[in-house]
């Protein structure tokens, strides 16, 4: 499927090639070692689709610490090459999903260019991580701080 | 008030249950735990994926009350009563290794709670609704000899040096790792271990070794359970893993992340759903004498590092999507004297926006044997499908060197520097970048039997006449794209003619159709070759060598010659 899609894409590109487009850019520097959330994290505003975006890459979450008001839908977008997974750092914590829906991606994982959405209804701090590539509070982990409105 | 009520409840329960909560020490093991005689459940667990013992929670008691289990066993409590209970540590200061206990709201009738005990000790617990520590509804889990926790404090997690044997001293590899202090050797006897092992930060500088590479096996059973996706997931510095096999893992066979110092020696990875042998954002490492087969992404992957200071040597990869992939990895990164064959594509360092540090630059590929990477029968991610039929592809990276490799029998190209146009491949990715290939050197390779071209250079999809500083010299070859490649893009001296490559041809190759991916779980794989069955020397007694000074194999790269073809 993907290969066929690529064939069309390539054909399209051949037609456009003389116009030219940007080529490889500079190096992306490494972020400093991860820190705990602080109150300096600004409250994130939703994008055009009404959700607040967290980019999932190999192998981290950006932003790592997010602050959003109650009622916000957060969308995680997997921009990496690897499948990832999103799970509560403490499986006993209630994330207060709408209608009691539990937090986290399903067992068949979360593949390249897929999105996962979750609406936070209740103020609190919600720690999560990728069980494939991190531990609850090491390497590929992150948090959402939900503020009262 | 609350205490009085709890005590009343406790008294009522105690009377009702026939005074089971006798304060007399009834332990046969001399641990001095209160309550019933200790029931020894060692050897009576389920085995299987994670060895488990079952305890029943009734109204109002834990049954059996006091049990002894092997280190690394999971205890599963099931509430078989008609009312809710909870489970709390008797001593809040005791270190259980991680958060222990379950809240009343999650432990109603029929609910279960599981906890894995990875360190020896005596772990007391109780239900605060119907008991108190050592009173009424309480119990004890005695793990191993129970000693470390006898004082009831954080001593439960005392770490050990020397040799920790699995399964003799510790039932699981995980339990041994969790008790290993820096410099320790975890020595694993032959057997199939249905577990996934995490090495967390405090267990740095340890060595985990199988006694027999082919028969000391970690089996993931393709488990979907969170945390069971990797054979080994290493987050500690200086950890070496040696002489064993990982198979059937949903994600990766052997995985190091964010560490300084790592080594994988004499490892075999089979059927890992992402990568076989994998380091990410890690530096100072070595993969030697390893074998990777049956991964849809790469058999070997070194990702997101600069300078990586890493060495791959005497490794073999077959039947993967890519033999080697190394996104955004370079700088003192050497891939030498290894064999990549019968994958979709052989050696493919590349740039990508899926992780940081792009573009890729500075990998050196010397003296490898790369052949017959046309294998449409493998499982394969999209990039591997596109790359099918190529030996060495320097894809969208800069300053790489491919030198003195033997490369033959490829449907497309032998050795080529090409752009990696993400915008074409991932048209829906707003952050995609079309990566050019620049300043790559193709030197002194012996390349033959390529159906399209032995050597190739395309620097950018935007220009046919810009060689981008890529060059070729000293190779033994027949065909090239562009023609006369060593005349139009030589590494030394001046070009004998203007550079002009064939971009439509390149785009056509990129867009061609290749066989779809097979299922990595079921694709028929060849038996591991002899090289994958070779044990490390003297596995039972070899010196314990943590990965504190990697790469530890010192190589005189200048002395490595073009290999001769293996016997077919």
mmCIF file with all atom_site columns, C-alpha atoms in Angstrom, chain A residues 1-14 16-31 33-34 53 55-62 77-87 90-95 105-109 111-113 129-140, chain B residues 99 106 198-200 223-230 233 235 250-252 255 257-259 273-275 278 280-281 283 297 301 304-306 327 350-359 361 382 385-386 398 422-431 433-436 438 460-462 503-504 506-508 510-514:
data_model
loop_
_atom_site.group_PDB
_atom_site.id
_atom_site.type_symbol
_atom_site.label_atom_id
_atom_site.label_alt_id
_atom_site.label_comp_id
_atom_site.label_asym_id
_atom_site.label_entity_id
_atom_site.label_seq_id
_atom_site.pdbx_PDB_ins_code
_atom_site.Cartn_x
_atom_site.Cartn_y
_atom_site.Cartn_z
_atom_site.occupancy
_atom_site.B_iso_or_equiv
_atom_site.pdbx_formal_charge
_atom_site.auth_seq_id
_atom_site.auth_comp_id
_atom_site.auth_asym_id
_atom_site.auth_atom_id
_atom_site.pdbx_PDB_model_num
ATOM 1   C CA . UNK A 1 1   ? 0.000  0.000   0.000   1.00 0.00 ? 1   UNK A CA 1
ATOM 2   C CA . UNK A 1 2   ? 2.637  2.420   1.093   1.00 0.00 ? 2   UNK A CA 1
ATOM 3   C CA . UNK A 1 3   ? 4.851  1.548   -1.828  1.00 0.00 ? 3   UNK A CA 1
ATOM 4   C CA . UNK A 1 4   ? 2.056  2.284   -4.235  1.00 0.00 ? 4   UNK A CA 1
ATOM 5   C CA . UNK A 1 5   ? 1.367  5.578   -2.492  1.00 0.00 ? 5   UNK A CA 1
ATOM 6   C CA . UNK A 1 6   ? 5.006  6.384   -2.910  1.00 0.00 ? 6   UNK A CA 1
ATOM 7   C CA . UNK A 1 7   ? 4.830  5.704   -6.619  1.00 0.00 ? 7   UNK A CA 1
ATOM 8   C CA . UNK A 1 8   ? 2.133  8.342   -6.966  1.00 0.00 ? 8   UNK A CA 1
ATOM 9   C CA . UNK A 1 9   ? 4.091  10.701  -4.766  1.00 0.00 ? 9   UNK A CA 1
ATOM 10  C CA . UNK A 1 10  ? 7.194  10.230  -6.838  1.00 0.00 ? 10  UNK A CA 1
ATOM 11  C CA . UNK A 1 11  ? 5.294  10.803  -10.047 1.00 0.00 ? 11  UNK A CA 1
ATOM 12  C CA . UNK A 1 12  ? 3.925  14.010  -8.578  1.00 0.00 ? 12  UNK A CA 1
ATOM 13  C CA . UNK A 1 13  ? 7.344  15.055  -7.539  1.00 0.00 ? 13  UNK A CA 1
ATOM 14  C CA . UNK A 1 14  ? 8.805  14.482  -10.981 1.00 0.00 ? 14  UNK A CA 1
ATOM 15  C CA . UNK A 1 16  ? 7.178  19.472  -9.780  1.00 0.00 ? 16  UNK A CA 1
ATOM 16  C CA . UNK A 1 17  ? 10.890 18.898  -9.737  1.00 0.00 ? 17  UNK A CA 1
ATOM 17  C CA . UNK A 1 18  ? 11.965 21.900  -11.800 1.00 0.00 ? 18  UNK A CA 1
ATOM 18  C CA . UNK A 1 19  ? 10.350 24.231  -9.261  1.00 0.00 ? 19  UNK A CA 1
ATOM 19  C CA . UNK A 1 20  ? 12.645 22.856  -6.611  1.00 0.00 ? 20  UNK A CA 1
ATOM 20  C CA . UNK A 1 21  ? 12.105 22.639  -2.916  1.00 0.00 ? 21  UNK A CA 1
ATOM 21  C CA . UNK A 1 22  ? 14.055 22.924  0.272   1.00 0.00 ? 22  UNK A CA 1
ATOM 22  C CA . UNK A 1 23  ? 16.730 20.400  0.958   1.00 0.00 ? 23  UNK A CA 1
ATOM 23  C CA . UNK A 1 24  ? 18.341 19.177  4.126   1.00 0.00 ? 24  UNK A CA 1
ATOM 24  C CA . UNK A 1 25  ? 18.691 21.696  6.876   1.00 0.00 ? 25  UNK A CA 1
ATOM 25  C CA . UNK A 1 26  ? 20.835 22.118  9.926   1.00 0.00 ? 26  UNK A CA 1
ATOM 26  C CA . UNK A 1 27  ? 21.447 19.916  12.894  1.00 0.00 ? 27  UNK A CA 1
ATOM 27  C CA . UNK A 1 28  ? 18.895 19.730  15.628  1.00 0.00 ? 28  UNK A CA 1
ATOM 28  C CA . UNK A 1 29  ? 20.657 20.079  18.922  1.00 0.00 ? 29  UNK A CA 1
ATOM 29  C CA . UNK A 1 30  ? 20.029 17.724  21.783  1.00 0.00 ? 30  UNK A CA 1
ATOM 30  C CA . UNK A 1 31  ? 17.775 18.845  24.536  1.00 0.00 ? 31  UNK A CA 1
ATOM 31  C CA . UNK A 1 33  ? 18.616 16.191  30.353  1.00 0.00 ? 33  UNK A CA 1
ATOM 32  C CA . UNK A 1 34  ? 15.047 15.914  31.428  1.00 0.00 ? 34  UNK A CA 1
ATOM 33  C CA . UNK A 1 53  ? -0.352 18.411  20.444  1.00 0.00 ? 53  UNK A CA 1
ATOM 34  C CA . UNK A 1 55  ? 4.854  15.042  19.364  1.00 0.00 ? 55  UNK A CA 1
ATOM 35  C CA . UNK A 1 56  ? 6.033  11.497  19.892  1.00 0.00 ? 56  UNK A CA 1
ATOM 36  C CA . UNK A 1 57  ? 9.425  10.734  18.375  1.00 0.00 ? 57  UNK A CA 1
ATOM 37  C CA . UNK A 1 58  ? 12.071 8.067   18.707  1.00 0.00 ? 58  UNK A CA 1
ATOM 38  C CA . UNK A 1 59  ? 12.311 8.013   21.670  1.00 0.00 ? 59  UNK A CA 1
ATOM 39  C CA . UNK A 1 60  ? 10.700 10.911  23.557  1.00 0.00 ? 60  UNK A CA 1
ATOM 40  C CA . UNK A 1 61  ? 7.643  13.097  24.086  1.00 0.00 ? 61  UNK A CA 1
ATOM 41  C CA . UNK A 1 62  ? 7.712  16.808  23.178  1.00 0.00 ? 62  UNK A CA 1
ATOM 42  C CA . UNK A 1 77  ? 1.127  12.182  17.178  1.00 0.00 ? 77  UNK A CA 1
ATOM 43  C CA . UNK A 1 78  ? 3.732  9.516   16.416  1.00 0.00 ? 78  UNK A CA 1
ATOM 44  C CA . UNK A 1 79  ? 6.267  11.205  14.203  1.00 0.00 ? 79  UNK A CA 1
ATOM 45  C CA . UNK A 1 80  ? 8.938  8.596   14.865  1.00 0.00 ? 80  UNK A CA 1
ATOM 46  C CA . UNK A 1 81  ? 9.783  5.490   12.873  1.00 0.00 ? 81  UNK A CA 1
ATOM 47  C CA . UNK A 1 82  ? 9.136  3.044   15.682  1.00 0.00 ? 82  UNK A CA 1
ATOM 48  C CA . UNK A 1 83  ? 5.819  2.102   17.161  1.00 0.00 ? 83  UNK A CA 1
ATOM 49  C CA . UNK A 1 84  ? 5.420  3.536   20.637  1.00 0.00 ? 84  UNK A CA 1
ATOM 50  C CA . UNK A 1 85  ? 3.100  3.047   23.524  1.00 0.00 ? 85  UNK A CA 1
ATOM 51  C CA . UNK A 1 86  ? 1.542  5.365   26.070  1.00 0.00 ? 86  UNK A CA 1
ATOM 52  C CA . UNK A 1 87  ? 0.713  4.099   29.544  1.00 0.00 ? 87  UNK A CA 1
ATOM 53  C CA . UNK A 1 90  ? 1.194  4.467   38.036  1.00 0.00 ? 90  UNK A CA 1
ATOM 54  C CA . UNK A 1 91  ? -1.314 1.931   36.780  1.00 0.00 ? 91  UNK A CA 1
ATOM 55  C CA . UNK A 1 92  ? -3.381 2.578   39.901  1.00 0.00 ? 92  UNK A CA 1
ATOM 56  C CA . UNK A 1 93  ? -3.929 6.254   39.106  1.00 0.00 ? 93  UNK A CA 1
ATOM 57  C CA . UNK A 1 94  ? -7.348 7.306   37.837  1.00 0.00 ? 94  UNK A CA 1
ATOM 58  C CA . UNK A 1 95  ? -6.896 9.632   34.848  1.00 0.00 ? 95  UNK A CA 1
ATOM 59  C CA . UNK A 1 105 ? -2.812 3.298   23.800  1.00 0.00 ? 105 UNK A CA 1
ATOM 60  C CA . UNK A 1 106 ? -4.172 -0.171  23.147  1.00 0.00 ? 106 UNK A CA 1
ATOM 61  C CA . UNK A 1 107 ? -2.053 -3.281  23.030  1.00 0.00 ? 107 UNK A CA 1
ATOM 62  C CA . UNK A 1 108 ? -1.490 -3.247  19.280  1.00 0.00 ? 108 UNK A CA 1
ATOM 63  C CA . UNK A 1 109 ? 0.598  -0.132  19.849  1.00 0.00 ? 109 UNK A CA 1
ATOM 64  C CA . UNK A 1 111 ? 2.414  3.251   14.895  1.00 0.00 ? 111 UNK A CA 1
ATOM 65  C CA . UNK A 1 112 ? 4.183  5.743   12.694  1.00 0.00 ? 112 UNK A CA 1
ATOM 66  C CA . UNK A 1 113 ? 1.960  8.738   11.879  1.00 0.00 ? 113 UNK A CA 1
ATOM 67  C CA . UNK A 1 129 ? 5.582  6.853   29.774  1.00 0.00 ? 129 UNK A CA 1
ATOM 68  C CA . UNK A 1 130 ? 6.336  4.555   26.871  1.00 0.00 ? 130 UNK A CA 1
ATOM 69  C CA . UNK A 1 131 ? 6.773  1.055   28.317  1.00 0.00 ? 131 UNK A CA 1
ATOM 70  C CA . UNK A 1 132 ? 8.710  0.012   25.227  1.00 0.00 ? 132 UNK A CA 1
ATOM 71  C CA . UNK A 1 133 ? 11.380 2.677   25.342  1.00 0.00 ? 133 UNK A CA 1
ATOM 72  C CA . UNK A 1 134 ? 11.368 3.996   28.890  1.00 0.00 ? 134 UNK A CA 1
ATOM 73  C CA . UNK A 1 135 ? 10.403 3.459   32.486  1.00 0.00 ? 135 UNK A CA 1
ATOM 74  C CA . UNK A 1 136 ? 7.709  5.288   34.474  1.00 0.00 ? 136 UNK A CA 1
ATOM 75  C CA . UNK A 1 137 ? 10.166 8.045   35.345  1.00 0.00 ? 137 UNK A CA 1
ATOM 76  C CA . UNK A 1 138 ? 13.182 7.405   33.140  1.00 0.00 ? 138 UNK A CA 1
ATOM 77  C CA . UNK A 1 139 ? 14.041 8.093   29.503  1.00 0.00 ? 139 UNK A CA 1
ATOM 78  C CA . UNK A 1 140 ? 10.818 8.131   27.488  1.00 0.00 ? 140 UNK A CA 1
ATOM 79  C CA . UNK B 2 99  ? 5.053  1.205   45.021  1.00 0.00 ? 99  UNK B CA 1
ATOM 80  C CA . UNK B 2 106 ? -9.750 -0.975  42.945  1.00 0.00 ? 106 UNK B CA 1
ATOM 81  C CA . UNK B 2 198 ? 14.914 -4.166  32.456  1.00 0.00 ? 198 UNK B CA 1
ATOM 82  C CA . UNK B 2 199 ? 18.262 -2.970  33.764  1.00 0.00 ? 199 UNK B CA 1
ATOM 83  C CA . UNK B 2 200 ? 17.528 0.248   35.622  1.00 0.00 ? 200 UNK B CA 1
ATOM 84  C CA . UNK B 2 223 ? 3.733  -10.653 24.483  1.00 0.00 ? 223 UNK B CA 1
ATOM 85  C CA . UNK B 2 224 ? 1.721  -7.444  24.181  1.00 0.00 ? 224 UNK B CA 1
ATOM 86  C CA . UNK B 2 225 ? 1.950  -6.740  27.890  1.00 0.00 ? 225 UNK B CA 1
ATOM 87  C CA . UNK B 2 226 ? 3.402  -3.285  28.621  1.00 0.00 ? 226 UNK B CA 1
ATOM 88  C CA . UNK B 2 227 ? 7.017  -3.567  29.690  1.00 0.00 ? 227 UNK B CA 1
ATOM 89  C CA . UNK B 2 228 ? 7.489  -6.961  28.047  1.00 0.00 ? 228 UNK B CA 1
ATOM 90  C CA . UNK B 2 229 ? 8.330  -5.684  24.592  1.00 0.00 ? 229 UNK B CA 1
ATOM 91  C CA . UNK B 2 230 ? 12.111 -5.967  24.757  1.00 0.00 ? 230 UNK B CA 1
ATOM 92  C CA . UNK B 2 233 ? 15.998 -2.842  28.031  1.00 0.00 ? 233 UNK B CA 1
ATOM 93  C CA . UNK B 2 235 ? 19.052 2.180   31.098  1.00 0.00 ? 235 UNK B CA 1
ATOM 94  C CA . UNK B 2 250 ? 7.297  -7.504  20.121  1.00 0.00 ? 250 UNK B CA 1
ATOM 95  C CA . UNK B 2 251 ? 9.799  -4.632  19.872  1.00 0.00 ? 251 UNK B CA 1
ATOM 96  C CA . UNK B 2 252 ? 13.519 -5.247  20.311  1.00 0.00 ? 252 UNK B CA 1
ATOM 97  C CA . UNK B 2 255 ? 18.129 -2.447  23.610  1.00 0.00 ? 255 UNK B CA 1
ATOM 98  C CA . UNK B 2 257 ? 19.121 3.679   25.674  1.00 0.00 ? 257 UNK B CA 1
ATOM 99  C CA . UNK B 2 258 ? 20.625 6.892   27.000  1.00 0.00 ? 258 UNK B CA 1
ATOM 100 C CA . UNK B 2 259 ? 23.719 5.222   28.344  1.00 0.00 ? 259 UNK B CA 1
ATOM 101 C CA . UNK B 2 273 ? 9.312  -6.786  15.892  1.00 0.00 ? 273 UNK B CA 1
ATOM 102 C CA . UNK B 2 274 ? 11.354 -3.585  15.474  1.00 0.00 ? 274 UNK B CA 1
ATOM 103 C CA . UNK B 2 275 ? 15.128 -4.002  15.875  1.00 0.00 ? 275 UNK B CA 1
ATOM 104 C CA . UNK B 2 278 ? 19.716 -1.729  19.171  1.00 0.00 ? 278 UNK B CA 1
ATOM 105 C CA . UNK B 2 280 ? 19.649 4.659   20.959  1.00 0.00 ? 280 UNK B CA 1
ATOM 106 C CA . UNK B 2 281 ? 21.010 7.967   22.200  1.00 0.00 ? 281 UNK B CA 1
ATOM 107 C CA . UNK B 2 283 ? 27.649 6.410   23.259  1.00 0.00 ? 283 UNK B CA 1
ATOM 108 C CA . UNK B 2 297 ? 13.255 -2.810  10.583  1.00 0.00 ? 297 UNK B CA 1
ATOM 109 C CA . UNK B 2 301 ? 20.499 -0.314  14.697  1.00 0.00 ? 301 UNK B CA 1
ATOM 110 C CA . UNK B 2 304 ? 20.660 9.288   17.406  1.00 0.00 ? 304 UNK B CA 1
ATOM 111 C CA . UNK B 2 305 ? 24.219 9.799   18.567  1.00 0.00 ? 305 UNK B CA 1
ATOM 112 C CA . UNK B 2 306 ? 27.152 12.068  17.668  1.00 0.00 ? 306 UNK B CA 1
ATOM 113 C CA . UNK B 2 327 ? 19.476 7.061   11.721  1.00 0.00 ? 327 UNK B CA 1
ATOM 114 C CA . UNK B 2 350 ? 20.334 7.396   7.022   1.00 0.00 ? 350 UNK B CA 1
ATOM 115 C CA . UNK B 2 351 ? 18.889 10.722  8.107   1.00 0.00 ? 351 UNK B CA 1
ATOM 116 C CA . UNK B 2 352 ? 15.407 11.106  9.509   1.00 0.00 ? 352 UNK B CA 1
ATOM 117 C CA . UNK B 2 353 ? 13.176 13.597  11.273  1.00 0.00 ? 353 UNK B CA 1
ATOM 118 C CA . UNK B 2 354 ? 11.725 10.824  13.399  1.00 0.00 ? 354 UNK B CA 1
ATOM 119 C CA . UNK B 2 355 ? 14.488 11.408  15.902  1.00 0.00 ? 355 UNK B CA 1
ATOM 120 C CA . UNK B 2 356 ? 16.924 14.166  16.823  1.00 0.00 ? 356 UNK B CA 1
ATOM 121 C CA . UNK B 2 357 ? 20.439 15.024  15.561  1.00 0.00 ? 357 UNK B CA 1
ATOM 122 C CA . UNK B 2 358 ? 19.678 15.043  11.858  1.00 0.00 ? 358 UNK B CA 1
ATOM 123 C CA . UNK B 2 359 ? 21.207 14.946  9.336   1.00 0.00 ? 359 UNK B CA 1
ATOM 124 C CA . UNK B 2 361 ? 26.956 12.193  9.227   1.00 0.00 ? 361 UNK B CA 1
ATOM 125 C CA . UNK B 2 382 ? 8.273  0.878   4.365   1.00 0.00 ? 382 UNK B CA 1
ATOM 126 C CA . UNK B 2 385 ? 10.688 -2.135  1.060   1.00 0.00 ? 385 UNK B CA 1
ATOM 127 C CA . UNK B 2 386 ? 11.838 0.906   -0.865  1.00 0.00 ? 386 UNK B CA 1
ATOM 128 C CA . UNK B 2 398 ? 27.008 13.341  4.903   1.00 0.00 ? 398 UNK B CA 1
ATOM 129 C CA . UNK B 2 422 ? 11.181 12.279  3.248   1.00 0.00 ? 422 UNK B CA 1
ATOM 130 C CA . UNK B 2 423 ? 8.614  14.557  1.683   1.00 0.00 ? 423 UNK B CA 1
ATOM 131 C CA . UNK B 2 424 ? 8.055  11.993  -1.026  1.00 0.00 ? 424 UNK B CA 1
ATOM 132 C CA . UNK B 2 425 ? 8.055  9.049   1.301   1.00 0.00 ? 425 UNK B CA 1
ATOM 133 C CA . UNK B 2 426 ? 5.920  10.669  4.006   1.00 0.00 ? 426 UNK B CA 1
ATOM 134 C CA . UNK B 2 427 ? 3.795  13.213  2.144   1.00 0.00 ? 427 UNK B CA 1
ATOM 135 C CA . UNK B 2 428 ? 1.540  13.714  5.163   1.00 0.00 ? 428 UNK B CA 1
ATOM 136 C CA . UNK B 2 429 ? 4.359  14.518  7.563   1.00 0.00 ? 429 UNK B CA 1
ATOM 137 C CA . UNK B 2 430 ? 4.491  18.326  7.873   1.00 0.00 ? 430 UNK B CA 1
ATOM 138 C CA . UNK B 2 431 ? 7.979  18.156  9.353   1.00 0.00 ? 431 UNK B CA 1
ATOM 139 C CA . UNK B 2 433 ? 12.777 17.086  5.137   1.00 0.00 ? 433 UNK B CA 1
ATOM 140 C CA . UNK B 2 434 ? 14.328 16.104  1.834   1.00 0.00 ? 434 UNK B CA 1
ATOM 141 C CA . UNK B 2 435 ? 17.800 15.100  2.948   1.00 0.00 ? 435 UNK B CA 1
ATOM 142 C CA . UNK B 2 436 ? 20.649 15.433  0.491   1.00 0.00 ? 436 UNK B CA 1
ATOM 143 C CA . UNK B 2 438 ? 26.975 15.219  0.642   1.00 0.00 ? 438 UNK B CA 1
ATOM 144 C CA . UNK B 2 460 ? 20.027 15.837  -4.415  1.00 0.00 ? 460 UNK B CA 1
ATOM 145 C CA . UNK B 2 461 ? 16.704 15.446  -6.167  1.00 0.00 ? 461 UNK B CA 1
ATOM 146 C CA . UNK B 2 462 ? 16.977 19.088  -7.184  1.00 0.00 ? 462 UNK B CA 1
ATOM 147 C CA . UNK B 2 503 ? 17.470 11.658  -11.455 1.00 0.00 ? 503 UNK B CA 1
ATOM 148 C CA . UNK B 2 504 ? 14.406 10.277  -13.260 1.00 0.00 ? 504 UNK B CA 1
ATOM 149 C CA . UNK B 2 506 ? 16.649 7.247   -9.420  1.00 0.00 ? 506 UNK B CA 1
ATOM 150 C CA . UNK B 2 507 ? 13.063 8.388   -8.831  1.00 0.00 ? 507 UNK B CA 1
ATOM 151 C CA . UNK B 2 508 ? 11.784 5.455   -10.826 1.00 0.00 ? 508 UNK B CA 1
ATOM 152 C CA . UNK B 2 510 ? 12.441 4.770   -5.543  1.00 0.00 ? 510 UNK B CA 1
ATOM 153 C CA . UNK B 2 511 ? 8.871  4.437   -6.730  1.00 0.00 ? 511 UNK B CA 1
ATOM 154 C CA . UNK B 2 512 ? 8.964  0.903   -8.013  1.00 0.00 ? 512 UNK B CA 1
ATOM 155 C CA . UNK B 2 513 ? 6.811  -1.757  -6.458  1.00 0.00 ? 513 UNK B CA 1
ATOM 156 C CA . UNK B 2 514 ? 8.390  -4.369  -4.176  1.00 0.00 ? 514 UNK B CA 1
#
